[in-house]
Structures are given as structure tokens and as C-alpha cells.
Short mmCIF file of C-alpha atoms in Angstrom, two decimals:
data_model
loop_
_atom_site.label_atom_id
_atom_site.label_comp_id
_atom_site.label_asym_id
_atom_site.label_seq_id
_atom_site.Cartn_x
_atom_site.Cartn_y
_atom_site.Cartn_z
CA UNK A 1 55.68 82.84 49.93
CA UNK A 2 58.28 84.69 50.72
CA UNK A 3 61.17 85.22 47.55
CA UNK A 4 65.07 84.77 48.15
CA UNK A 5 67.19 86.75 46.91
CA UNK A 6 70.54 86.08 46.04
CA UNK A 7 73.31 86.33 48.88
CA UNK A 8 75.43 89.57 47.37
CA UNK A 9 78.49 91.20 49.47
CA UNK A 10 79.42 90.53 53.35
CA UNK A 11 76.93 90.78 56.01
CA UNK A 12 75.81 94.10 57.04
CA UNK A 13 78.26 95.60 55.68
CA UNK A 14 78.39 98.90 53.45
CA UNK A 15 78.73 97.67 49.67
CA UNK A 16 78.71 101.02 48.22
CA UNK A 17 77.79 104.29 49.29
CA UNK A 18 74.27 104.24 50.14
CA UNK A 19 73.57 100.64 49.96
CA UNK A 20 73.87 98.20 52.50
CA UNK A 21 73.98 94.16 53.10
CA UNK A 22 71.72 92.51 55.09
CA UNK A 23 70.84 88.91 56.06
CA UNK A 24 67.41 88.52 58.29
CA UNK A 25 64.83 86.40 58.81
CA UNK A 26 61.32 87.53 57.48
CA UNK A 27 58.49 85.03 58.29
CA UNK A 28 60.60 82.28 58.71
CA UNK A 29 62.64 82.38 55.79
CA UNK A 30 66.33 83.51 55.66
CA UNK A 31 66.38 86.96 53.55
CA UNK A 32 69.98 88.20 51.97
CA UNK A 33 69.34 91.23 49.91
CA UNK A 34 71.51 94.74 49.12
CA UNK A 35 68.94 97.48 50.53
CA UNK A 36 69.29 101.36 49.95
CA UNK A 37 70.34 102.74 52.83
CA UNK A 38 67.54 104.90 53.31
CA UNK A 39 64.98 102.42 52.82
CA UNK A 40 62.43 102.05 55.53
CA UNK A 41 61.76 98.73 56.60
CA UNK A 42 58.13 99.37 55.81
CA UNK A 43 58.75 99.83 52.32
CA UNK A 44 61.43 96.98 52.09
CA UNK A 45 58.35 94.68 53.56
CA UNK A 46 55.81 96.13 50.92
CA UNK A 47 57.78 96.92 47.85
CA UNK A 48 60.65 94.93 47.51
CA UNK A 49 58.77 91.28 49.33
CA UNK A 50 55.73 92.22 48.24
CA UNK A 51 54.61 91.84 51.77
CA UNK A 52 51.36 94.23 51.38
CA UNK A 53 49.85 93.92 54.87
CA UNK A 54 52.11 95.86 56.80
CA UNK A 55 50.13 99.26 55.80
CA UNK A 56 51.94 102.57 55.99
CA UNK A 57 49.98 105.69 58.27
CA UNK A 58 51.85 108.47 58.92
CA UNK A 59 55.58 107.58 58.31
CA UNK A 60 56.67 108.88 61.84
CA UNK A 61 55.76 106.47 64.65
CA UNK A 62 52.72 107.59 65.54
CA UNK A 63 49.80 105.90 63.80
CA UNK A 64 51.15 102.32 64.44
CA UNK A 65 49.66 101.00 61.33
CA UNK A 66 52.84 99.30 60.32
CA UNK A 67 54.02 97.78 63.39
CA UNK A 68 55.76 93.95 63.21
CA UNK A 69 56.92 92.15 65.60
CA UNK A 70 60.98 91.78 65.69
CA UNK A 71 63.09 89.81 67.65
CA UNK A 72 59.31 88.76 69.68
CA UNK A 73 58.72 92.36 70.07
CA UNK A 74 56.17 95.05 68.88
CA UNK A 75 57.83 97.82 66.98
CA UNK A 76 57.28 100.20 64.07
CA UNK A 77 58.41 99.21 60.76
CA UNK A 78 58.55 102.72 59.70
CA UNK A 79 61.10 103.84 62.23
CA UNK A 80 63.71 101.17 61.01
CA UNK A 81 65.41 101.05 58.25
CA UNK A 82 66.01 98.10 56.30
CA UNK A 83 69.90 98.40 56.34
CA UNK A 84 69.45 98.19 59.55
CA UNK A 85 67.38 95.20 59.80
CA UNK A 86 70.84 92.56 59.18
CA UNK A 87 70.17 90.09 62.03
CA UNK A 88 66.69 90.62 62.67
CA UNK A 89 63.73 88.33 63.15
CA UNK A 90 60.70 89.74 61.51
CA UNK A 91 57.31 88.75 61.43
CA UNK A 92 54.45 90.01 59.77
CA UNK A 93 50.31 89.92 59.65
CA UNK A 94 51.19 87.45 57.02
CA UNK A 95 52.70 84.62 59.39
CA UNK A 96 49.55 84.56 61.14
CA UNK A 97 47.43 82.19 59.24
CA UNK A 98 48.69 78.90 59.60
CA UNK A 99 48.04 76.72 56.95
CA UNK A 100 45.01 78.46 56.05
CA UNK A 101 43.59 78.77 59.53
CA UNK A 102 42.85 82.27 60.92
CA UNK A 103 45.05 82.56 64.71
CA UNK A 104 42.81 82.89 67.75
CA UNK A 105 43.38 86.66 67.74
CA UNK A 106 42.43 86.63 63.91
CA UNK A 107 39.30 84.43 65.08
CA UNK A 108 38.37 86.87 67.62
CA UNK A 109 38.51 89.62 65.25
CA UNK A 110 36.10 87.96 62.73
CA UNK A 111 33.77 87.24 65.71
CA UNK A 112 33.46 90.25 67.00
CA UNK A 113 33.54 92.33 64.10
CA UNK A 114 36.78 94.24 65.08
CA UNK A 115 37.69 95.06 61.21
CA UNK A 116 35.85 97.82 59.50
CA UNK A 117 38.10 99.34 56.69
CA UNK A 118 41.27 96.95 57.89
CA UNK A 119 43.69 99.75 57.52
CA UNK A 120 45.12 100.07 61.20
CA UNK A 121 43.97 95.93 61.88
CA UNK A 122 47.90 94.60 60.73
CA UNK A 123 49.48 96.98 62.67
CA UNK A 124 46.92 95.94 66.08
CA UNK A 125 47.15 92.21 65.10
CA UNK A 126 51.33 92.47 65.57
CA UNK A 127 50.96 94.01 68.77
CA UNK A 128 48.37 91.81 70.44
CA UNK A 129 49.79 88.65 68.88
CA UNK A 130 53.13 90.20 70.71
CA UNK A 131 51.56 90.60 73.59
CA UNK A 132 49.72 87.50 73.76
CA UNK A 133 52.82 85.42 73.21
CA UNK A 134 54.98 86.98 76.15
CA UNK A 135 51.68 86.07 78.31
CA UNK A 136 50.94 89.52 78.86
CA UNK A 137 47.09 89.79 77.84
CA UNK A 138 44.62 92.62 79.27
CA UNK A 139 41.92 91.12 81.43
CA UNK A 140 39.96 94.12 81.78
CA UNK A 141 38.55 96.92 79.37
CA UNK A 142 40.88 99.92 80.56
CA UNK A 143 43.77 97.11 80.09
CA UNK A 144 42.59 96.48 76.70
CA UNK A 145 42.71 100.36 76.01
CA UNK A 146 45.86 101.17 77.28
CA UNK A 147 47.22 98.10 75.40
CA UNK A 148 45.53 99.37 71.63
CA UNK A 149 46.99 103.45 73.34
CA UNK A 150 50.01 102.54 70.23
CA UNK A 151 47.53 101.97 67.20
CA UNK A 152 45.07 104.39 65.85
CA UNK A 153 41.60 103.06 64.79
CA UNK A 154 39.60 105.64 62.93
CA UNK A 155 36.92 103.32 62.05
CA UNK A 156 35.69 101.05 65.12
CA UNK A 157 36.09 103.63 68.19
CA UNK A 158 38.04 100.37 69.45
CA UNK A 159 34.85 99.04 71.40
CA UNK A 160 34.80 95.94 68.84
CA UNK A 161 38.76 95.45 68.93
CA UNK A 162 38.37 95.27 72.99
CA UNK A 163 36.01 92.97 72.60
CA UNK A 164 37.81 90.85 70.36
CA UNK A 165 40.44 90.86 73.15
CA UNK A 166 38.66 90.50 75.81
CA UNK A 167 37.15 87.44 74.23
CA UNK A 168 40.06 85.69 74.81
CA UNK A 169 41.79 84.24 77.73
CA UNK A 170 45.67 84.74 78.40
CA UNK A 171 48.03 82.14 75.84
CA UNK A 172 47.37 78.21 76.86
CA UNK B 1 57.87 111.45 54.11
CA UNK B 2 61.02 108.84 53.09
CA UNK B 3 64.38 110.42 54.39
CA UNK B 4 66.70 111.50 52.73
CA UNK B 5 69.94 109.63 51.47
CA UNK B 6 72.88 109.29 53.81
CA UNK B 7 75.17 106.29 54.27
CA UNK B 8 74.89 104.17 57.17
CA UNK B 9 77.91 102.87 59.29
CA UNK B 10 77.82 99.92 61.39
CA UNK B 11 80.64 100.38 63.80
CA UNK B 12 81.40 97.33 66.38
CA UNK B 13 83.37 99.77 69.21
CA UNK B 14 82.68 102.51 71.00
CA UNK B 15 85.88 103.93 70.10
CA UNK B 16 85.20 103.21 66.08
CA UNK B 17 81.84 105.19 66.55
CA UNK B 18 83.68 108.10 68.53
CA UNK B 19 86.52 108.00 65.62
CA UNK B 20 83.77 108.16 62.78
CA UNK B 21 81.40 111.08 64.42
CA UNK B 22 84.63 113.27 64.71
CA UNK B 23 85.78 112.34 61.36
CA UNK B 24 82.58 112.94 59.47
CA UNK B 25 81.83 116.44 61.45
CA UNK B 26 78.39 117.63 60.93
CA UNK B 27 77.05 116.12 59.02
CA UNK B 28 76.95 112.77 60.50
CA UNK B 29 74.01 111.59 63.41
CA UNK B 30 74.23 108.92 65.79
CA UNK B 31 71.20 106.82 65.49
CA UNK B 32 70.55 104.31 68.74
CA UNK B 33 66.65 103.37 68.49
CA UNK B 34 65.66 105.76 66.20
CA UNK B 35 61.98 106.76 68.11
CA UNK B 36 62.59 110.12 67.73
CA UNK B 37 65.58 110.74 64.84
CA UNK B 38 63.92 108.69 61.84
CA UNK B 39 60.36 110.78 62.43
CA UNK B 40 62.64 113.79 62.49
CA UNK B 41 64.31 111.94 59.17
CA UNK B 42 61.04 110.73 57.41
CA UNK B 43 59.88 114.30 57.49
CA UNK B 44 63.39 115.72 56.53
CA UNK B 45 63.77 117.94 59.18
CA UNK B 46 67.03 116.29 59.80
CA UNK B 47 69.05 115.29 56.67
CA UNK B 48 72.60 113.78 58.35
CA UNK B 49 74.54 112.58 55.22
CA UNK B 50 75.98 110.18 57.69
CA UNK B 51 74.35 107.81 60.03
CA UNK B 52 76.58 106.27 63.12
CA UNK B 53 74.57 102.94 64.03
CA UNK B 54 75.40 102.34 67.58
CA UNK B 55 73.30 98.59 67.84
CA UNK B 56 75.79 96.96 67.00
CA UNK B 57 78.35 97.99 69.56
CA UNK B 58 78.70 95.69 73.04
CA UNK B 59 78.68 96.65 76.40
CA UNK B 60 76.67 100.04 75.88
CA UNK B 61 73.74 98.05 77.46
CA UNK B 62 72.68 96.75 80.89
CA UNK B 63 71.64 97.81 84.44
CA UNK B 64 73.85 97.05 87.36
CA UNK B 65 74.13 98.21 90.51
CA UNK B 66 76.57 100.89 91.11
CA UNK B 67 77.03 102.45 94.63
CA UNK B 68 74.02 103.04 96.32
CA UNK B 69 72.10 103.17 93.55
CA UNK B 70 72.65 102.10 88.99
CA UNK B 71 73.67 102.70 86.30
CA UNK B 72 72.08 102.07 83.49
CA UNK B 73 74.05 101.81 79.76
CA UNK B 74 72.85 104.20 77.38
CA UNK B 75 71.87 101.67 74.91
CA UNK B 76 69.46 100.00 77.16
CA UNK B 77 65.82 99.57 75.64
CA UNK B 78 63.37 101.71 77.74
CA UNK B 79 61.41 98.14 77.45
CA UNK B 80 64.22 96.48 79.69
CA UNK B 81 63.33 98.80 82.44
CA UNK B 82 59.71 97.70 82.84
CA UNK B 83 59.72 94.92 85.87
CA UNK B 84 63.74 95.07 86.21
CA UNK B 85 64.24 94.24 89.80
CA UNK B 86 67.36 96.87 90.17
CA UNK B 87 64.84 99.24 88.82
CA UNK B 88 62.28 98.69 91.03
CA UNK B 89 64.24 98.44 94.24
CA UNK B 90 66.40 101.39 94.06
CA UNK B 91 64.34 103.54 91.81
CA UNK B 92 60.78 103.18 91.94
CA UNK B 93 59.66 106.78 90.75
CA UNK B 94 61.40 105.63 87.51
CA UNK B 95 59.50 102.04 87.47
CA UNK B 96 56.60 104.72 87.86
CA UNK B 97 57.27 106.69 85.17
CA UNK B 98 57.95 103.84 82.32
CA UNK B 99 54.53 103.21 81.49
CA UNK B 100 54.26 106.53 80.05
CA UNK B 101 57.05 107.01 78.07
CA UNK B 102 55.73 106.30 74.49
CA UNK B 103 54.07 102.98 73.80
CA UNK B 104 55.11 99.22 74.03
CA UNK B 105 55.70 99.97 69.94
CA UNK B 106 58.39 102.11 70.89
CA UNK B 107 59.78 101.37 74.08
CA UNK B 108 61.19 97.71 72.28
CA UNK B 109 63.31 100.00 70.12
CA UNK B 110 63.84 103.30 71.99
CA UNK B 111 67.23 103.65 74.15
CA UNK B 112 67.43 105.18 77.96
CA UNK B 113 70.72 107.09 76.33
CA UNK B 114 68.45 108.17 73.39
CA UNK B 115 65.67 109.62 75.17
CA UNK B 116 67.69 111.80 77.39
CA UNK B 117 70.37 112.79 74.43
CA UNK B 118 67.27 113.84 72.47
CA UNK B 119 66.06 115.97 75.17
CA UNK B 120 62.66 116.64 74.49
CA UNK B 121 61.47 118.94 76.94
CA UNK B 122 58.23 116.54 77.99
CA UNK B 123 60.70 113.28 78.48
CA UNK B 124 59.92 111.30 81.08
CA UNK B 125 62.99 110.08 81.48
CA UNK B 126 64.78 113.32 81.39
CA UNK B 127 62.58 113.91 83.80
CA UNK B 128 62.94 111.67 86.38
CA UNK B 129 66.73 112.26 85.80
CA UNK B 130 66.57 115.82 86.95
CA UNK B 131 64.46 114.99 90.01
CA UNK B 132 66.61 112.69 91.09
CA UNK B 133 70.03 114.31 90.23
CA UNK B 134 71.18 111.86 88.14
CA UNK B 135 74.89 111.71 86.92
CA UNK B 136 75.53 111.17 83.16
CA UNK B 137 78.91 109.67 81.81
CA UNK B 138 79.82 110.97 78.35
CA UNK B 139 82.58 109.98 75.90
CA UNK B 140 84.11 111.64 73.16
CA UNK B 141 87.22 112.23 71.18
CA UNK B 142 88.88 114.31 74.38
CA UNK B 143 87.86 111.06 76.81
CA UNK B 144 85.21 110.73 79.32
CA UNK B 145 83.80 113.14 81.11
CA UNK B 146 80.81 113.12 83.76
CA UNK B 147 78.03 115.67 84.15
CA UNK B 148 75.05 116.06 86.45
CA UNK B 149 71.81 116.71 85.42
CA UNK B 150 71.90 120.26 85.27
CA UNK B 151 74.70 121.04 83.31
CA UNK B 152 73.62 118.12 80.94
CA UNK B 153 70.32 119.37 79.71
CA UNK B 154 70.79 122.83 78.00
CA UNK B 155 67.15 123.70 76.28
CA UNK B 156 64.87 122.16 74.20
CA UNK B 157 65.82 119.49 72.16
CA UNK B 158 69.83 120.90 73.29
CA UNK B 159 72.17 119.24 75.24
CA UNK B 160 75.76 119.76 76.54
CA UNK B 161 76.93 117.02 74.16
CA UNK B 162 79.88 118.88 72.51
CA UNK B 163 80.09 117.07 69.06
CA UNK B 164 81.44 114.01 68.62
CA UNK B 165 80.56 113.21 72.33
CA UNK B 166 77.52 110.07 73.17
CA UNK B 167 76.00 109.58 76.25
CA UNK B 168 77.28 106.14 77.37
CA UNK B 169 75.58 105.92 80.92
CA UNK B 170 73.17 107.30 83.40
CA UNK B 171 73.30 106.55 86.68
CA UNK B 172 70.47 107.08 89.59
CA UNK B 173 71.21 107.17 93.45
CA UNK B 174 69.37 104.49 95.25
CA UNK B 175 65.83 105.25 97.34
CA UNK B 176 66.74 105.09 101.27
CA UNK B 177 64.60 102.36 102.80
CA UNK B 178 61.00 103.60 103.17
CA UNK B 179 61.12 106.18 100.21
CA UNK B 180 58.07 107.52 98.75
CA UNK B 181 57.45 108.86 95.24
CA UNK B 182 54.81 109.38 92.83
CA UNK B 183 54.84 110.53 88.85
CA UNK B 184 51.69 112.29 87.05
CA UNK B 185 51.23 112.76 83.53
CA UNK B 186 48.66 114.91 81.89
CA UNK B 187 48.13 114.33 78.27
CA UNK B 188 45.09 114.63 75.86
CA UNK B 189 45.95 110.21 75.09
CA UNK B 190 47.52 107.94 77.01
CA UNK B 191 51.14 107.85 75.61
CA UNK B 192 50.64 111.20 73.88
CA UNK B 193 53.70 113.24 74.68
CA UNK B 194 52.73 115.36 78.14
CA UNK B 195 51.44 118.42 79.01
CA UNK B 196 52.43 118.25 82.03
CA UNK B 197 53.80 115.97 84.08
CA UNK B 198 55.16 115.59 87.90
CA UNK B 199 57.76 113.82 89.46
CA UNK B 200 58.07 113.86 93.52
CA UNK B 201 60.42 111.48 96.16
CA UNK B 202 60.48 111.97 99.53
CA UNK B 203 62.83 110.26 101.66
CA UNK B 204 61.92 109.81 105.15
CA UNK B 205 65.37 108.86 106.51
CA UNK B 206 67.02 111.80 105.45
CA UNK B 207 63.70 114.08 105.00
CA UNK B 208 64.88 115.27 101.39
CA UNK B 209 61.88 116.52 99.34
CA UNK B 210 62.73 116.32 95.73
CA UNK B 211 60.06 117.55 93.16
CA UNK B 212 60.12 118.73 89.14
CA UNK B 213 57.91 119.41 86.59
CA UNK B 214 57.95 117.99 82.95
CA UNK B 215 56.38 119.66 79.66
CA UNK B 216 56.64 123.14 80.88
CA UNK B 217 59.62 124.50 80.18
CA UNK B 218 62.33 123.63 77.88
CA UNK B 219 64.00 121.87 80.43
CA UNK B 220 62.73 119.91 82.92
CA UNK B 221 62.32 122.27 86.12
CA UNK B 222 63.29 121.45 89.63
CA UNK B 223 60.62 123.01 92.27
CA UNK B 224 63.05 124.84 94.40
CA UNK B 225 60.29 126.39 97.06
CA UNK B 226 58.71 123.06 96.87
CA UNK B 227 61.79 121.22 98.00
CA UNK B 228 62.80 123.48 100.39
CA UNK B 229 59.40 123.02 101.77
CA UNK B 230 59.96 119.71 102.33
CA UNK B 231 57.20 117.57 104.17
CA UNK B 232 57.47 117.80 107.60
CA UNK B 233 54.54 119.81 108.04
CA UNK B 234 51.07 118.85 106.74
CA UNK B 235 50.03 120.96 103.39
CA UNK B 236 47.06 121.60 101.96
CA UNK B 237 46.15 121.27 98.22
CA UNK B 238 46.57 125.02 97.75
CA UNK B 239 49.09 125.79 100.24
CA UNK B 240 51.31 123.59 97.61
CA UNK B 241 49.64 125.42 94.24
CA UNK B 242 50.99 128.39 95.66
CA UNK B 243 54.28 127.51 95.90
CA UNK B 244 54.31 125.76 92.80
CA UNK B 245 52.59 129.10 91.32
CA UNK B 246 55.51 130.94 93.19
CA UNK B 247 58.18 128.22 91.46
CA UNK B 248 57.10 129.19 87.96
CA UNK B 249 56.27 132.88 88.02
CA UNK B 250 59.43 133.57 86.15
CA UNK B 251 59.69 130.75 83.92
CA UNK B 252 59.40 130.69 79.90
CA UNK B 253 56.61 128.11 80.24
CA UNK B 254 56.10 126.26 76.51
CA UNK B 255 52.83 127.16 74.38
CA UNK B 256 52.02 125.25 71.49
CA UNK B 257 48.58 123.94 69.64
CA UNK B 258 48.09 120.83 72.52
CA UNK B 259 48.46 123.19 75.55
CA UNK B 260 48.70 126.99 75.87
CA UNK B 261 51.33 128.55 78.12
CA UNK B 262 48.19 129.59 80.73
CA UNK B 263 46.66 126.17 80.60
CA UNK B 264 49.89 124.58 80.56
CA UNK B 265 50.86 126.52 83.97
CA UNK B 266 47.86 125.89 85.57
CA UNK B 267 48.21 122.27 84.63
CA UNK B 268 50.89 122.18 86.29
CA UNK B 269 49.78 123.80 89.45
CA UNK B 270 47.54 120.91 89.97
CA UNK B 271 49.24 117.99 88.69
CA UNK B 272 52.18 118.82 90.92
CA UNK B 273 49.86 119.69 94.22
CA UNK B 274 48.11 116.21 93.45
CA UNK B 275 51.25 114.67 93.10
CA UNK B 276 53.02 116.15 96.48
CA UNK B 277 49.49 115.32 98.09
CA UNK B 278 49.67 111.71 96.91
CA UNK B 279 53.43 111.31 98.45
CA UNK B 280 52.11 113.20 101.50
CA UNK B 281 49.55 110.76 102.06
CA UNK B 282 51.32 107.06 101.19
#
């Protein structure tokens, strides 16, 4: 799913003025690829791996629509760039299906009908799935709130998103 | 909203990254998590031709203790904070005020050293820093140098990082045994950058009231009546909005489009009497 590119240059290092080297892991699969300097990660997801389902907001931090997780973390994709990235371990909404199966917290979404327009749902799947894997998982509704404070929802007032996480129980 | 083009160097030593910010001048930023420089990029109201990427250099991380209290390496990620032990033992009004700085999106990135080099006048972390007279270690091409918390914030968004200088560590004194504290944020969403926000310790041992307010000024601003106060005698709720009133009568107190300069003073007012109350009454 996710295309190779061919190793170029020396790792992470500058191979002409505004272009960088990078080696990282995206989904699994080893990445080497010479990235504009500039580029944001977002766009090096989207554009250059065709990774669509990272969606882009607001381009400054705030929206959370395009947060991954890297190196087991939440973070925003927008905020990096992708000459930075040499090293990394990225994941996006698109290692969550496994082998055509939906993840619990993909499950719990359909259930409870916590995607209307699916714009900000990436960027709140990558933070819960975070979450949910360093066994830190909201038991309560103002948990659940402060947890989703990072990722705007214009569509679903977040009542349907807390139910989807309240749903669940912590990781078995 | 993409940034504009620079080139990016990826320096391995703390004395490489000190030898390349003097070299390029001006026209070269350090970058360390990036939270609040990229925004400032992706809108192009910074355009540095030269990036300094500091991730990749060792030992700029870590909290250890250091005399009665840590130190924490400027490259730290505000994440690593939340449930440290060192933290929570010796500092607890800064395990306190953790939760609101940003969001778990940005605290996996953002660096201790980053936040308090940016400066933002409603940091938390600057913040707590000032109320606790924290010491800041600072290296550039003249050597180190170390600076309290005074002398190191200078105004908004301004510190007394002369260029070519980074921020390498910040250090806290420790809480006495039986130490009280309490932080307040006001903001119109949880992890929305503050309107106001309060920051109180009282040791008991030594009696030392230390209070400041966030958001309202350019700088954070100790509460000098308020800590000379102190809390051996019971207050009430408005005997401690008047000398909070008193404390900012003179002060330039910020105005924008979240929070006027009345509402944010009278904001202030309260969430510092509510947070003096609360350490009064733990």
C-alpha cells in the first residue's frame, strides 16, 4: 500500500540546498525519499504517499485534523516537517484496518454514529487509538472531553464521539 | 499557509548548533518542537532562511535532581513531565500546571526549553518559572551564562537570549516538606491559550508566599503585595482581590479579541483570590 522509493543520498542529511534525506517508517514500511525542506509532513503523507486520510484544517496546530501518531505518540502532522521526519515511526488512519477489519475504536465509531462529514474523524481516531494503546482511556464523560479538547468537531457537538469512547473499556 | 523555503541543518552537538546560529546571523531560527515556530512559519510570519534542528543533539534532555530541587534539559518534551516522579515530588505546582499547557497533540512534540524561549506571555510554563524563581542556564558563542527568571523574560514573545544564545536548562528549587500550591487557568476551551491564569506556593516551613499571574501582562507578573502578605493571617475572598487589584493598578494589562484589558483584570482578580483561597484552605 504504501510505495518505496528509491534510497538517494546519506541519511538525513542535506543533499542540496533545500532538500533533505530521510529514511522513516510510515505504516510499517521503511520509507527513503529526498523531501523539500519545507515540506510539511502533512503534505508529504497526502501528496507525495498518497496517504489521503490525514486531512489538513488550519495548517497551524490548532484544528488537529491531521494528527498521527509518531514514535506511539499523538502529534500534528502539520507542525513537522518532513525533512525532519528521518528516523521516525509514523502511523496513520490508514494502519487501522487490519486486514479489512474496522479496529475497536473504528467499530465504536460506526456504532455510535460518531462520523458525520469525517473531516476531523482521522485526526480523533490517531489520538484515541494513541491513547488507548498507552492504557490511558477516559472512563467518564468530562474525561472523554478533555481527551477530544485537541480535535475540533464541527459536525457532531462530540456527544456521539464520547459515546463511541465511552463504549469501550480500557485496552485488553 | 506552507512556509516558506529555508534550508534545514541537522547538527549532532551543542557546540555545532551554537557555531551555525552565529555563523548564519539572522536569518537563521532554532527549531526544537516546533508548537509554536512552524504556526508562526505556515502563516509566514516568520521566514528564517535557515533552520537549526536541535532533535538531534544528545544530552539537551532529561530531569535530574539538582540541589534541592531539578533541572530539567531544555529539550525535554512537556509530555515527559506529566507523572515524572522528580516532578511531582519537588515541584508539584508544575505537575499542576501540565495539564494545561496545550494538548496531548502538542505536548509529545513541544520542548520545556521551547516554551519558555518562545515566551508567550500566557505560558504556563513561563509561568510557573517566575513564581517559583527559577534559574535558566544559557549557552552561546561567549560560553554559558545563568539568569534568573526576571532578567530572562523581557516582554512579549522577547527574551534576554542575545543571538546565537539557546536555553539549555531550567532548573526549579525543591518544595520544603508540607508545601502547598495551586494553579488556575481561565480560558474560553480547555487547552485554549489563557486568559488568565494563577500560580500560588506556600511553604509552611519557611512561611514564603509566592504568587503570579499569567495572560495579563506581557510578562508573567509576580504579586508583590500578595507575597508580602503572606498567609499567616486568615483572608477573605476580597481582602485578597484588593490586593491583587492594588498589584495591577499600574500594569499594561494585554487586550485582545478573547479578553479585553477590563475583563482580563478582573479575571484576574478572581482567579488569583480563588487560587490564594484554595492554598489557604488545603
Amino acid at each position: 500500500m504504501v510505495p518505496h522509493n528509491e534510497q538517494v543520498g546519506l541519511r538525513g542529511n542535506t543533499v542540496d540546498d533545500h532538500s533533505t534525506s530521510i529514511t522513516c517508517r510510515v505504516n510499517g514500511a521503511e520509507i527513503s525519499a529526498d523531501v523539500p525542506s519545507r515540506m510539511l509532513l502533512s503534505d508529504y503523507l497526502r501528496h507525495e504517499l498518497r496517504l489521503t486520510g490525514t486531512h489538513v484544517g488550519c495548517e497551524m496546530g490548532v484544528c488537529g485534523a491531521c494528527t498521527v501518531i509518531i514514535d506511539g505518540q499523538p502529534a500534528r502532522s502539520c507542525l513537522i516537517f518532513a525533512s525532519q521526519a528521518d528516523g521516525m515511526d509514523i502511523r496513520t488512519v490508514e494502519s487501522l484496518e487490519q486486514e479489512g477489519d474496522l479496529s475497536d475504536l473504528q467499530e465504536a465509531f460506526r456504532r455510535n454514529f460518531a462520523v458525520q462529514c469525517g473531516y476531523c474523524t482521522p485526526g480523533v481516531l490517531m489520538t484515541l487509538t494513541a491513547l488507548r494503546e498507552a492504557g490511558d482511556w477516559p472512563t467518564t464523560e468530562d474525561e472523554a472531553r478533555e481527551v477530544l479538547s485537541g480535535n475540533i468537531c464541527r459536525c457532531t457537538g462530540y456527544q456521539q464521539i464520547v459515546d463511541a469512547v465511552l463504549s469501550l473499556g480500557p485496552q485488553k | 499557509m506552507k512556509p516558506a523555503p529555508f534550508q534545514l541543518h541537522r547538527p549532532e552537538s551543542l557546540d555545532e548548533a551554537v557555531r551555525l546560529l552565529a555563523e548564519l546571523g539572522d536569518e537563521a531560527r532554532p527549531i526544537a518542537g516546533g508548537q509554536s515556530l512552524v504556526p508562526l512559519m505556515n502563516l509566514r510570519m516568520a521566514r528564517p532562511e535557515h533552520l537549526v534542528d536541535l532533535n538531534r543533539i544528545e544530552g539537551l534532555s532529561g530531569i535530574r535532581t539538582a540541589g534541592n530541587g531539578i533541572e530539567i534539559g531544555a529539550m525535554t518534551r512537556q509530555c515527559d513531565l506529566i507523572g515524572n516522579d522528580l516532578v511531582a515530588d519537588h515541584v508539584p505546582l508544575l505537575d499542576k500546571a501540565m495539564g494545561f499547557v496545550g494538548h496531548v497533540q502538542t505536548r509529545s512534540r513541544g520542548t520545556v526549553g521551547g516554551s519558555l524561549s518562545h515566551a508567550d506571555p500566557s505560558a504556563e510554563l513561563a509561568l510557573v518559572a517566575v513564581t517559583l524563581r527559577a534559574t535558566f542556564t544559557v549557552t552561546g558563542p561567549s560560553g554559558n551564562r545563568t539568569l534568573n527568571s526576571e532578567s530572562f523574560f523581557a516582554d512579549a514573545l522577547s527574551t534576554a537570549l542575545e543571538p546565537g544564545e539557546l536555553l539549555t536548562a531550567v532548573a526549579f528549587p525543591g518544595a520544603a516538606p508540607g508545601t502547598r500550591s495551586a494553579f488556575r487557568e481561565v480560558s474560553r476551551r480547555h487547552g485554549d491559550f489563557a486568559m488568565a491564569a494563577a500560580a500560588v506556593q506556600y511553604s509552611s516551613a519557611d512561611t514564603v508566599l509566592q504568587a503570579a499571574l499569567g495572560g495579563v501582562a506581557p510578562v508573567p507578573f509576580t504579586c508583590a503585595s500578595v507575597e508580602q502578605e503572606g498567609m499567616n493571617v486568615p483572608r477573605s475572598h476580597d481582602d485578597w482581590c484588593r490586593l491583587v487589584a492594588a498589584d495591577l493598578e499600574d500594569v499594561e494589562i494585554l487586550s485582545d479579541t478573547h479578553a479585553s484589558a477590563d475583563y482580563r483584570r478582573r479575571l484576574s482578580i478572581e482567579t488569583m483570590a480563588d487560587c490564594l483561597e484554595e492554598v489557604a484552605g488545603q
